[in-house]
Structure formats: structure tokens, C-alpha cells
mmCIF file of N, CA and C in Angstrom:
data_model
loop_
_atom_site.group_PDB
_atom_site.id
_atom_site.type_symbol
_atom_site.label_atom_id
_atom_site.label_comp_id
_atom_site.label_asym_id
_atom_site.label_seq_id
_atom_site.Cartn_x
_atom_site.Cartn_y
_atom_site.Cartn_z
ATOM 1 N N UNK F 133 0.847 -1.175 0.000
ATOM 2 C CA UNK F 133 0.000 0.000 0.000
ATOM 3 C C UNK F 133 0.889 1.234 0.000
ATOM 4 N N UNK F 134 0.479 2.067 -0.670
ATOM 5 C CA UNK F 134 1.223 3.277 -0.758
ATOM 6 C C UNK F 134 1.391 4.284 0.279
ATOM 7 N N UNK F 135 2.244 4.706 0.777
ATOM 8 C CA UNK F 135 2.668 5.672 1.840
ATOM 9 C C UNK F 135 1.734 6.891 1.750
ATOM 10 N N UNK F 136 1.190 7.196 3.047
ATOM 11 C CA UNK F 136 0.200 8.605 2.893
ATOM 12 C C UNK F 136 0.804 9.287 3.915
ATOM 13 N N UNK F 137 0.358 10.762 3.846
ATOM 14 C CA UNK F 137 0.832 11.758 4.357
ATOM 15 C C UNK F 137 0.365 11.905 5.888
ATOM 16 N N UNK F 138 0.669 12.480 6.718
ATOM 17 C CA UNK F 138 0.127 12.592 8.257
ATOM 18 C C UNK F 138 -0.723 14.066 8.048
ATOM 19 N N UNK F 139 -1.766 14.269 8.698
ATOM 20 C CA UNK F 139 -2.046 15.622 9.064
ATOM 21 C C UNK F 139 -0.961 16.650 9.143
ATOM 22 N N UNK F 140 -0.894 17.483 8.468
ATOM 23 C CA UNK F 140 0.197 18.892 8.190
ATOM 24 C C UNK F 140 1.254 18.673 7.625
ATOM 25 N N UNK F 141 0.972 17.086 7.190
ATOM 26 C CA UNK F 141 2.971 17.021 6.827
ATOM 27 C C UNK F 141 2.339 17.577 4.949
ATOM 28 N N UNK F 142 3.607 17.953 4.129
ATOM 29 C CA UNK F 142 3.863 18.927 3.243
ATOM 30 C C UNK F 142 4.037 17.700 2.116
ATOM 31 N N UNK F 143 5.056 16.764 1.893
ATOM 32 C CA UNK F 143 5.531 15.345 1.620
ATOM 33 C C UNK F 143 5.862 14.236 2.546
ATOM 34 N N UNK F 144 6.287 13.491 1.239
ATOM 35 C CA UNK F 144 6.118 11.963 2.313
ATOM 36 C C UNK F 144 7.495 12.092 2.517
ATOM 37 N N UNK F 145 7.845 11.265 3.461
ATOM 38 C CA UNK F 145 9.547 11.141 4.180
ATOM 39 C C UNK F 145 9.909 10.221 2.765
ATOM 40 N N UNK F 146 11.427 10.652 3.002
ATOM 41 C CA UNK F 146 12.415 10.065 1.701
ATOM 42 C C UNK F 146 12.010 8.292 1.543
ATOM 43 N N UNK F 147 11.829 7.673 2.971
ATOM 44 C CA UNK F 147 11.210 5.973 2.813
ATOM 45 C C UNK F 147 9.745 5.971 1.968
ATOM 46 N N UNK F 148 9.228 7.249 2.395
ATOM 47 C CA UNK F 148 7.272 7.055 2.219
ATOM 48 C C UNK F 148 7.592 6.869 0.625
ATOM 49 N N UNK F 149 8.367 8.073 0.072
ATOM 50 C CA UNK F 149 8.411 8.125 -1.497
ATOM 51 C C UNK F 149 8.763 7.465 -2.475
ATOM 52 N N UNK F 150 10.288 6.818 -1.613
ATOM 53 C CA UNK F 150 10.854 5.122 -2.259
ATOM 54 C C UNK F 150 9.347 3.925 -2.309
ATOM 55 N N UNK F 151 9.150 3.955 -1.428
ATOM 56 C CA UNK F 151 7.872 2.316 -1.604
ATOM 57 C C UNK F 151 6.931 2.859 -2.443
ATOM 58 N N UNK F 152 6.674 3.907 -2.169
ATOM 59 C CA UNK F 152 5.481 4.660 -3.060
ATOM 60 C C UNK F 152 5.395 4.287 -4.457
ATOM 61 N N UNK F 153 6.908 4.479 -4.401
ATOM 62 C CA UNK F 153 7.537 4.451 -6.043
ATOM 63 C C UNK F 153 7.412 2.795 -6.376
ATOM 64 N N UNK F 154 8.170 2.242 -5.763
ATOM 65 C CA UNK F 154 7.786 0.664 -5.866
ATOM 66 C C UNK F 154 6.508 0.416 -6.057
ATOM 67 N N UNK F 155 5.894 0.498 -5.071
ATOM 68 C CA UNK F 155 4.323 0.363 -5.470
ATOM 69 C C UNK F 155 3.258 0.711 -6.502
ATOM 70 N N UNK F 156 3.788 1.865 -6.932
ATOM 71 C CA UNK F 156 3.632 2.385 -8.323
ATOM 72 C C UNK F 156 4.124 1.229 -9.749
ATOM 73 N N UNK F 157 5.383 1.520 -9.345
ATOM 74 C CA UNK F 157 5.670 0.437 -10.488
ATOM 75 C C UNK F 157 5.125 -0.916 -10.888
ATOM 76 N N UNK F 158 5.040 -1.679 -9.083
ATOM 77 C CA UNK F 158 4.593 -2.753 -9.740
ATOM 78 C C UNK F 158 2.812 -2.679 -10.189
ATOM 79 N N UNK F 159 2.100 -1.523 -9.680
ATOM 80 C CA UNK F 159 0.481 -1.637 -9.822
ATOM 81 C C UNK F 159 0.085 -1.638 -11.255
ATOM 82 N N UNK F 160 0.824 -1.299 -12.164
ATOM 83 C CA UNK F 160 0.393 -1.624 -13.641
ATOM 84 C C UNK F 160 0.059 -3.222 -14.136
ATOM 85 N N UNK F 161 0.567 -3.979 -13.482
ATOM 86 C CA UNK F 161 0.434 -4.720 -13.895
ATOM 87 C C UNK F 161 -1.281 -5.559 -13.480
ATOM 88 N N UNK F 162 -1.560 -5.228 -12.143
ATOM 89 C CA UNK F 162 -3.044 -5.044 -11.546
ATOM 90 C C UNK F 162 -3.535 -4.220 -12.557
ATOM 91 N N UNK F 163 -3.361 -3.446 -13.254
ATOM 92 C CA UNK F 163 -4.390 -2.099 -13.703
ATOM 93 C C UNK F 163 -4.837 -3.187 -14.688
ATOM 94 N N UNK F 164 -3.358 -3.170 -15.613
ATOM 95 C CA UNK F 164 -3.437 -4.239 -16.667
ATOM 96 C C UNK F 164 -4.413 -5.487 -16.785
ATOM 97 N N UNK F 165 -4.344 -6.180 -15.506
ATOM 98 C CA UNK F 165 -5.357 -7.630 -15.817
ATOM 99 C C UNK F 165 -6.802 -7.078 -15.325
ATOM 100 N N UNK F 166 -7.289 -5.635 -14.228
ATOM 101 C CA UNK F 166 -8.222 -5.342 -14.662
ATOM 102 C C UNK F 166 -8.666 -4.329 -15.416
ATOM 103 N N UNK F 167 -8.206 -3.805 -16.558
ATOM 104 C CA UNK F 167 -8.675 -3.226 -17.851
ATOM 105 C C UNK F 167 -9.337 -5.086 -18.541
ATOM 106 N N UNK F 168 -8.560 -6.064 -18.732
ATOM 107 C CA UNK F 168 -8.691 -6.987 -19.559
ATOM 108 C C UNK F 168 -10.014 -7.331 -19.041
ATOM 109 N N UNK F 169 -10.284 -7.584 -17.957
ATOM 110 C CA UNK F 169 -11.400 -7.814 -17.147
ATOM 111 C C UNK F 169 -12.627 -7.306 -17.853
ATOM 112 N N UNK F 170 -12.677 -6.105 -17.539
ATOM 113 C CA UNK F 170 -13.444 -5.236 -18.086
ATOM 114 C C UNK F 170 -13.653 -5.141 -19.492
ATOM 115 N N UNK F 171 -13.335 -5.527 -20.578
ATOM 116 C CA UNK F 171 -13.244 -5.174 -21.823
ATOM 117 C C UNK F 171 -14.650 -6.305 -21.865
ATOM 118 N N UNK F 172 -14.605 -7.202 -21.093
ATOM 119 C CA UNK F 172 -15.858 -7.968 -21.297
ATOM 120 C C UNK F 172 -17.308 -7.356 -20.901
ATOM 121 N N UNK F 173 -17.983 -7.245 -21.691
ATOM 122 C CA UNK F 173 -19.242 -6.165 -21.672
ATOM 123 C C UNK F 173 -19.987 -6.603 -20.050
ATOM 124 N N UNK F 174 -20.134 -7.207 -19.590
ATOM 125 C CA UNK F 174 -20.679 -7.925 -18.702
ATOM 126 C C UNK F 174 -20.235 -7.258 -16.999
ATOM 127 N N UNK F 175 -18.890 -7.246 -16.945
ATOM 128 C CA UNK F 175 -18.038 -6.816 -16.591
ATOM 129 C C UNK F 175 -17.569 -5.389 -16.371
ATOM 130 N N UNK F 176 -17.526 -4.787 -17.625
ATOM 131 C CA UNK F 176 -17.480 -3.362 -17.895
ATOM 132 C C UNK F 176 -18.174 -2.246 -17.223
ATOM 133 N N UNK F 177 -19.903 -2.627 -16.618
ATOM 134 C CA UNK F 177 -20.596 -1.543 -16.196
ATOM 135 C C UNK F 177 -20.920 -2.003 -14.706
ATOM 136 N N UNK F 178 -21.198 -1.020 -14.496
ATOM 137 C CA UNK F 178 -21.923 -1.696 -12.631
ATOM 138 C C UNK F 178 -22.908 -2.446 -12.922
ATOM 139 N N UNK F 179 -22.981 -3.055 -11.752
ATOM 140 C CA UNK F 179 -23.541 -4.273 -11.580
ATOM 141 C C UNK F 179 -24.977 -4.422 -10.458
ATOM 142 N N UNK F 180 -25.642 -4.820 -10.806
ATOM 143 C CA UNK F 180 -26.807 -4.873 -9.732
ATOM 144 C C UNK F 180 -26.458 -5.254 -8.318
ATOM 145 N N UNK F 181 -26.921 -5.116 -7.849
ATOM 146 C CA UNK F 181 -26.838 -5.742 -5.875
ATOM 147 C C UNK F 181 -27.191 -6.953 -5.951
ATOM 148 N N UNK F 182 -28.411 -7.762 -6.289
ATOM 149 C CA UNK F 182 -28.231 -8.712 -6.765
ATOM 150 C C UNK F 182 -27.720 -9.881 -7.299
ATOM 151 N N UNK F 183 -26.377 -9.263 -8.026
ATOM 152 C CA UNK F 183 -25.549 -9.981 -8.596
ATOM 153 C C UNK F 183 -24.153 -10.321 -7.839
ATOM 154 N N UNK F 184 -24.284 -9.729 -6.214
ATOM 155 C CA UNK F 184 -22.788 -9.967 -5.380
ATOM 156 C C UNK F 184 -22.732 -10.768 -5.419
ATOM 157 N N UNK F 185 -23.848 -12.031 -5.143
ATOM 158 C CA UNK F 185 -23.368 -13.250 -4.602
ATOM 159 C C UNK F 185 -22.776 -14.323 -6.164
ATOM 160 N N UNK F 186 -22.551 -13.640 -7.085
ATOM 161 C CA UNK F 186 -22.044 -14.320 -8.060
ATOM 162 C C UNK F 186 -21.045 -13.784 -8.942
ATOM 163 N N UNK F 187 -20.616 -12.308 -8.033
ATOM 164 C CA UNK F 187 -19.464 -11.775 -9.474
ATOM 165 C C UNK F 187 -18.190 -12.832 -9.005
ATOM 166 N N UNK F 188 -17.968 -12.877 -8.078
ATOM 167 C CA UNK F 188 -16.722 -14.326 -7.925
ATOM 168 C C UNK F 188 -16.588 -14.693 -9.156
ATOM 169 N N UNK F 189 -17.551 -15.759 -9.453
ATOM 170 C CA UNK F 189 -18.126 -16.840 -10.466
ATOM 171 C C UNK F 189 -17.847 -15.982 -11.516
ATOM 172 N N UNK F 190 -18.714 -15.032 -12.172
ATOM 173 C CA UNK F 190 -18.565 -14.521 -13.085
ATOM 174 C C UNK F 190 -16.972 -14.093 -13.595
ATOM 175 N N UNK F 191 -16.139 -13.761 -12.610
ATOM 176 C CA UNK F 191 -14.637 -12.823 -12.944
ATOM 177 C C UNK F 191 -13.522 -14.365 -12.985
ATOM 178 N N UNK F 192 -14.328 -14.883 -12.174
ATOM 179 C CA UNK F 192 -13.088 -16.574 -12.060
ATOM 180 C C UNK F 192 -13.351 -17.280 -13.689
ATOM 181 N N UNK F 193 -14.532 -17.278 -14.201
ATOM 182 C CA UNK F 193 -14.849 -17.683 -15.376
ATOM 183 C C UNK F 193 -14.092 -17.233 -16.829
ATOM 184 N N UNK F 194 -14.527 -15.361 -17.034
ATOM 185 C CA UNK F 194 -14.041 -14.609 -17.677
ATOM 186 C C UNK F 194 -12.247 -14.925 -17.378
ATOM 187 N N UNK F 195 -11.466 -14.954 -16.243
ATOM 188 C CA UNK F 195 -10.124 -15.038 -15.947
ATOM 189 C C UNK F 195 -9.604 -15.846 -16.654
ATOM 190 N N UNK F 196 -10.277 -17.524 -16.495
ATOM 191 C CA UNK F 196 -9.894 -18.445 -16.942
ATOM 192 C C UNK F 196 -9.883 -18.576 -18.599
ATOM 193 N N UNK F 197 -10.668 -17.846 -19.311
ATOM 194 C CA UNK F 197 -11.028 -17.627 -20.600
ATOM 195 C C UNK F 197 -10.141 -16.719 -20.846
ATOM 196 N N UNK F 198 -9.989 -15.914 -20.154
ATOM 197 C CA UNK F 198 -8.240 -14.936 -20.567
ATOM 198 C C UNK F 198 -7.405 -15.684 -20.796
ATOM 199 N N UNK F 199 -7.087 -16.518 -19.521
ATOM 200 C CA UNK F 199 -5.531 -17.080 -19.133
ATOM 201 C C UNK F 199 -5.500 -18.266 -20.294
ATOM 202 N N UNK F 200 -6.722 -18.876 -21.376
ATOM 203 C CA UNK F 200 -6.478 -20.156 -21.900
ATOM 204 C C UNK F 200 -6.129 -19.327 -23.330
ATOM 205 N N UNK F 201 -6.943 -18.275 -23.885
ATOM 206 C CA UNK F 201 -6.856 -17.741 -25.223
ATOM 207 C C UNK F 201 -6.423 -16.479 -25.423
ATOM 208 N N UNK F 202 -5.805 -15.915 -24.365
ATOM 209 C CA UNK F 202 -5.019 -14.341 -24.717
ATOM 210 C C UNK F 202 -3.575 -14.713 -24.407
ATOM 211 N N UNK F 203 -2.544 -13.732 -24.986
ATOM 212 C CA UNK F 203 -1.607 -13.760 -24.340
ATOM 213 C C UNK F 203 -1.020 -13.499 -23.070
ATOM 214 N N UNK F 204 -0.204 -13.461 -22.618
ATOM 215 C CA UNK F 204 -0.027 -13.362 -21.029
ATOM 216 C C UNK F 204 0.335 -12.078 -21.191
ATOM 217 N N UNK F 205 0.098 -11.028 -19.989
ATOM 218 C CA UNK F 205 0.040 -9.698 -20.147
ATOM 219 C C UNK F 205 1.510 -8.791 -19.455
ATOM 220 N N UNK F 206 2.322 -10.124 -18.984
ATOM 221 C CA UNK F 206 4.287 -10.005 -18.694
ATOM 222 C C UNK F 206 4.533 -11.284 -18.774
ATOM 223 N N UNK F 207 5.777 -11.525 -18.936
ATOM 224 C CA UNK F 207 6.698 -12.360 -18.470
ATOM 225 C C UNK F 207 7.088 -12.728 -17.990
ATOM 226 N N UNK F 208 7.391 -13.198 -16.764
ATOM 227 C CA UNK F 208 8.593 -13.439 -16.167
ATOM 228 C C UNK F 208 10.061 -13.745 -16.484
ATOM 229 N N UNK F 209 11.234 -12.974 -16.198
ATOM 230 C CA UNK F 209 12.460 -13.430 -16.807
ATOM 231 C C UNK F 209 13.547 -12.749 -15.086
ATOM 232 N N UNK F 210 14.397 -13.416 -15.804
ATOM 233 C CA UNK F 210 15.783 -13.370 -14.686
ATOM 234 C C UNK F 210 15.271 -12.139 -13.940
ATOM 235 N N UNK F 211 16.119 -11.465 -15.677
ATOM 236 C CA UNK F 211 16.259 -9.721 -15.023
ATOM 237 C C UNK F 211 15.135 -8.902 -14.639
ATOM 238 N N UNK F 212 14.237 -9.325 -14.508
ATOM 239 C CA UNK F 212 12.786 -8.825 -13.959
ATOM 240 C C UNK F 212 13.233 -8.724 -12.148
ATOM 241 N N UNK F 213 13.668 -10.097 -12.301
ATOM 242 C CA UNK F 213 14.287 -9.947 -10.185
ATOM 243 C C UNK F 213 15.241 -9.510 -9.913
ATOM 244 N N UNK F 214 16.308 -8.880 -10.899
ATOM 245 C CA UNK F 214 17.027 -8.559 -10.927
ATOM 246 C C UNK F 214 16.565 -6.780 -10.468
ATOM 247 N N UNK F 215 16.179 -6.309 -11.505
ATOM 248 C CA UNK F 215 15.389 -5.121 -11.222
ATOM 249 C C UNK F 215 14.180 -4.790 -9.816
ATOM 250 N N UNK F 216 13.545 -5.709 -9.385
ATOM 251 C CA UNK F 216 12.901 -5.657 -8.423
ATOM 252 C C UNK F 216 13.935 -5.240 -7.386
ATOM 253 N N UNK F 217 15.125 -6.430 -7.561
ATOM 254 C CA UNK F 217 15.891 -6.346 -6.080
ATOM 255 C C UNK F 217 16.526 -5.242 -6.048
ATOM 256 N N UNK F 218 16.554 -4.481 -6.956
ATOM 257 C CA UNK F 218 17.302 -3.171 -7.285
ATOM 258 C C UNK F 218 16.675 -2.091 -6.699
ATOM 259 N N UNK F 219 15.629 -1.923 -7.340
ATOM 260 C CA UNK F 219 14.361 -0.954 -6.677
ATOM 261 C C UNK F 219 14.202 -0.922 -5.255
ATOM 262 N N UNK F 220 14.408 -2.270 -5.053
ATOM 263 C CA UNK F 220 14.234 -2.534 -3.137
ATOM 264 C C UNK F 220 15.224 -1.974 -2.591
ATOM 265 N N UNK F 221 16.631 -2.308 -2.714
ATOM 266 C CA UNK F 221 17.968 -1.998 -2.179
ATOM 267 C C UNK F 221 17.943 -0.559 -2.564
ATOM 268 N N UNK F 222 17.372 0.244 -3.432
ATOM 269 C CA UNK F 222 17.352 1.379 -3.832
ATOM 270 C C UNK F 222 16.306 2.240 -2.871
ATOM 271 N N UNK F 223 15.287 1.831 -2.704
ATOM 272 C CA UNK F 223 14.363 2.459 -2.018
ATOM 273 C C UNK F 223 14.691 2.738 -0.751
ATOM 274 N N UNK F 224 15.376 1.809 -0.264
ATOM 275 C CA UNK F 224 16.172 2.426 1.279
ATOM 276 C C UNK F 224 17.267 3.132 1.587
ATOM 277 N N UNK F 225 17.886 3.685 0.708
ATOM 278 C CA UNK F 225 18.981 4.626 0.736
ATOM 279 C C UNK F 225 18.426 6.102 1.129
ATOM 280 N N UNK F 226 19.574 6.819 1.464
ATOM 281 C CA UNK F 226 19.070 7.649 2.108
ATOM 282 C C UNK F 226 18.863 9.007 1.089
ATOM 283 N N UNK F 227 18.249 9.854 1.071
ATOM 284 C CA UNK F 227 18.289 11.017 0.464
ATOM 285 C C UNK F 227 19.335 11.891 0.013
ATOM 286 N N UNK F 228 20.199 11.787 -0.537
ATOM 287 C CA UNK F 228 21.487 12.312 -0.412
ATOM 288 C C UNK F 228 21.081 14.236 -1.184
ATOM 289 N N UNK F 229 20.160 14.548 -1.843
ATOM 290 C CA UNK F 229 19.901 15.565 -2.321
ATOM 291 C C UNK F 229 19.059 16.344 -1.146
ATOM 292 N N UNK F 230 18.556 15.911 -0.551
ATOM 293 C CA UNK F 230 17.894 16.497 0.686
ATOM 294 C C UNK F 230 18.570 18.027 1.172
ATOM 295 N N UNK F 231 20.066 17.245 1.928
ATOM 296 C CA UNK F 231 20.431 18.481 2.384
ATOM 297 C C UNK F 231 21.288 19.358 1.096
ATOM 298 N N UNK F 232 21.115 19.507 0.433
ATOM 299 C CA UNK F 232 21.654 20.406 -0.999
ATOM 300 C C UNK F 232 20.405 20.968 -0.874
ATOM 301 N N UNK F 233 19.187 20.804 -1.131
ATOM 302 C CA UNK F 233 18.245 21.553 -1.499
ATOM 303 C C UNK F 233 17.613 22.743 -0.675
ATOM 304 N N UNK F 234 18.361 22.201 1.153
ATOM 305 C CA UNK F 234 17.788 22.877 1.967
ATOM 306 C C UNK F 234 18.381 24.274 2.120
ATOM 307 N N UNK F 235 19.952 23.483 1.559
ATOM 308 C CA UNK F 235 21.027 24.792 1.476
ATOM 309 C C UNK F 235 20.818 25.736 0.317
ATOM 310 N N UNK F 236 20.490 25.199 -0.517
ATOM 311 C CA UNK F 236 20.284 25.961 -1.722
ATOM 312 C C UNK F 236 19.024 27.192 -1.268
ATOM 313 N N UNK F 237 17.535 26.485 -0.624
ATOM 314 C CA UNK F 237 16.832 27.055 -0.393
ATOM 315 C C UNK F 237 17.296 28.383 -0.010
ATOM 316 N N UNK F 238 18.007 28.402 1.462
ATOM 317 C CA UNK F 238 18.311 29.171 2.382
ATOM 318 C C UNK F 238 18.926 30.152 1.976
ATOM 319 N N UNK F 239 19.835 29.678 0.627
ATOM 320 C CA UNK F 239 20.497 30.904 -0.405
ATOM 321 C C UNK F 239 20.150 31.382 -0.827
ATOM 322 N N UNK F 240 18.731 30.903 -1.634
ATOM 323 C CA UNK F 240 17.508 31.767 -2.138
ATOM 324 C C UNK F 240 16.886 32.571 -1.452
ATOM 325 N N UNK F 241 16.563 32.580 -0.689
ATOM 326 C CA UNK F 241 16.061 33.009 0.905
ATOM 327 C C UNK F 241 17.002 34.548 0.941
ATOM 328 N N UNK F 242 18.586 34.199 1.443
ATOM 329 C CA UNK F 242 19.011 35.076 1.195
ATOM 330 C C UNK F 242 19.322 36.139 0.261
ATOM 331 N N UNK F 243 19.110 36.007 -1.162
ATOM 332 C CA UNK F 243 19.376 37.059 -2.297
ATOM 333 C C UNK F 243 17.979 37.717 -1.888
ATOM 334 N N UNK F 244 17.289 37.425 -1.870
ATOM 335 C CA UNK F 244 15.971 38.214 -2.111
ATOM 336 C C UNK F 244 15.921 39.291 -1.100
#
């Protein structure tokens, strides 16, 4: 889940923005299998109240009819974990532009 802000805070802390970012990246691929979802007319519009006790059924059905006659919507390969583990080990480093910007600010601050 993506990092949210506290009451008054301005941005997220340098960690909130790394996972954020992760989380971002990998959610396309969710968006992805439900756009496909949806392209099925059935699917596509809201749905009656009525019909809770069976969209399960209905989306497990449509899924399986994806997964036998469409193509698969990624891959999996090496460098896919390769890149994940990257992003991860990346996301926890520390801000190194942080304090440049604060200094810079403060210079701005001062000409004016």
C-alpha cells in the first residue's frame, strides 16, 4: 500500500516516497489484468446488488477464458528480479539531495 501523508505534513519522508515508487511500479500490472477484465461487456458496467453473490463466479470464469486464449500480459524473466531487487535496495537509501536543497533554499532566501 502506498505511503500517505500525516495531518500537516507537506511530503512523504524520503522511505514514504521510495515504496510509493515501488508500489507504483509494480500496480500496472493489476491495472493491466483489470482493464482486460473489463473489456468484457458484462463486466465493464456496474452491476446490480443482486448480482454480489455471483461476481466471484462470473470474474473466475471470464479469468480463466483470458488465461487459456489471450496472451499473457508479462513475463517473467531473470532480469525482472534482478530489477525488483534493485528498486528494493534502492528504495532504502538515504536522500542524499535532501540536504543540498535545503542549502540551496536558504540561499535563495538570502538574495531576495
Amino acid at each position: 500500500m502506498p505511503a500517505c501523508m500525516k495531518r500537516g505534513e507537506k511530503q512523504l519522508s524520503t522511505i514514504g516516497s521510495n515504496l510509493s515508487r515501488v508500489v507504483t511500479k509494480v500496480r500496472w500490472v493489476v491495472e493491466a489484468c483489470n482493464g482486460r477484465l473489463k473489456q468484457w461487456q458484462y463486466l465493464s458496467k456496474t452491476l446490480p446488488n443482486s448480482q454480489i453473490p455471483f461476481i466471484g463466479d462470473y470474474v473466475r470464469i471470464v479469468a480463466a477464458l483470458c488465461n487459456k486464449y489471450r496472451p499473457p500480459i508479462s513475463r517473467s524473466s531473470e532480469e525482472d528480479e534482478q530489477v525488483a531487487a534493485k528498486m528494493l535496495h534502492l528504495s532504502q537509501r538515504a536522500n542524499t539531495l535532501q540536504p543540498l536543497t535545503k542549502f540551496g533554499r536558504s540561499l535563495m532566501l538570502c538574495r531576495h
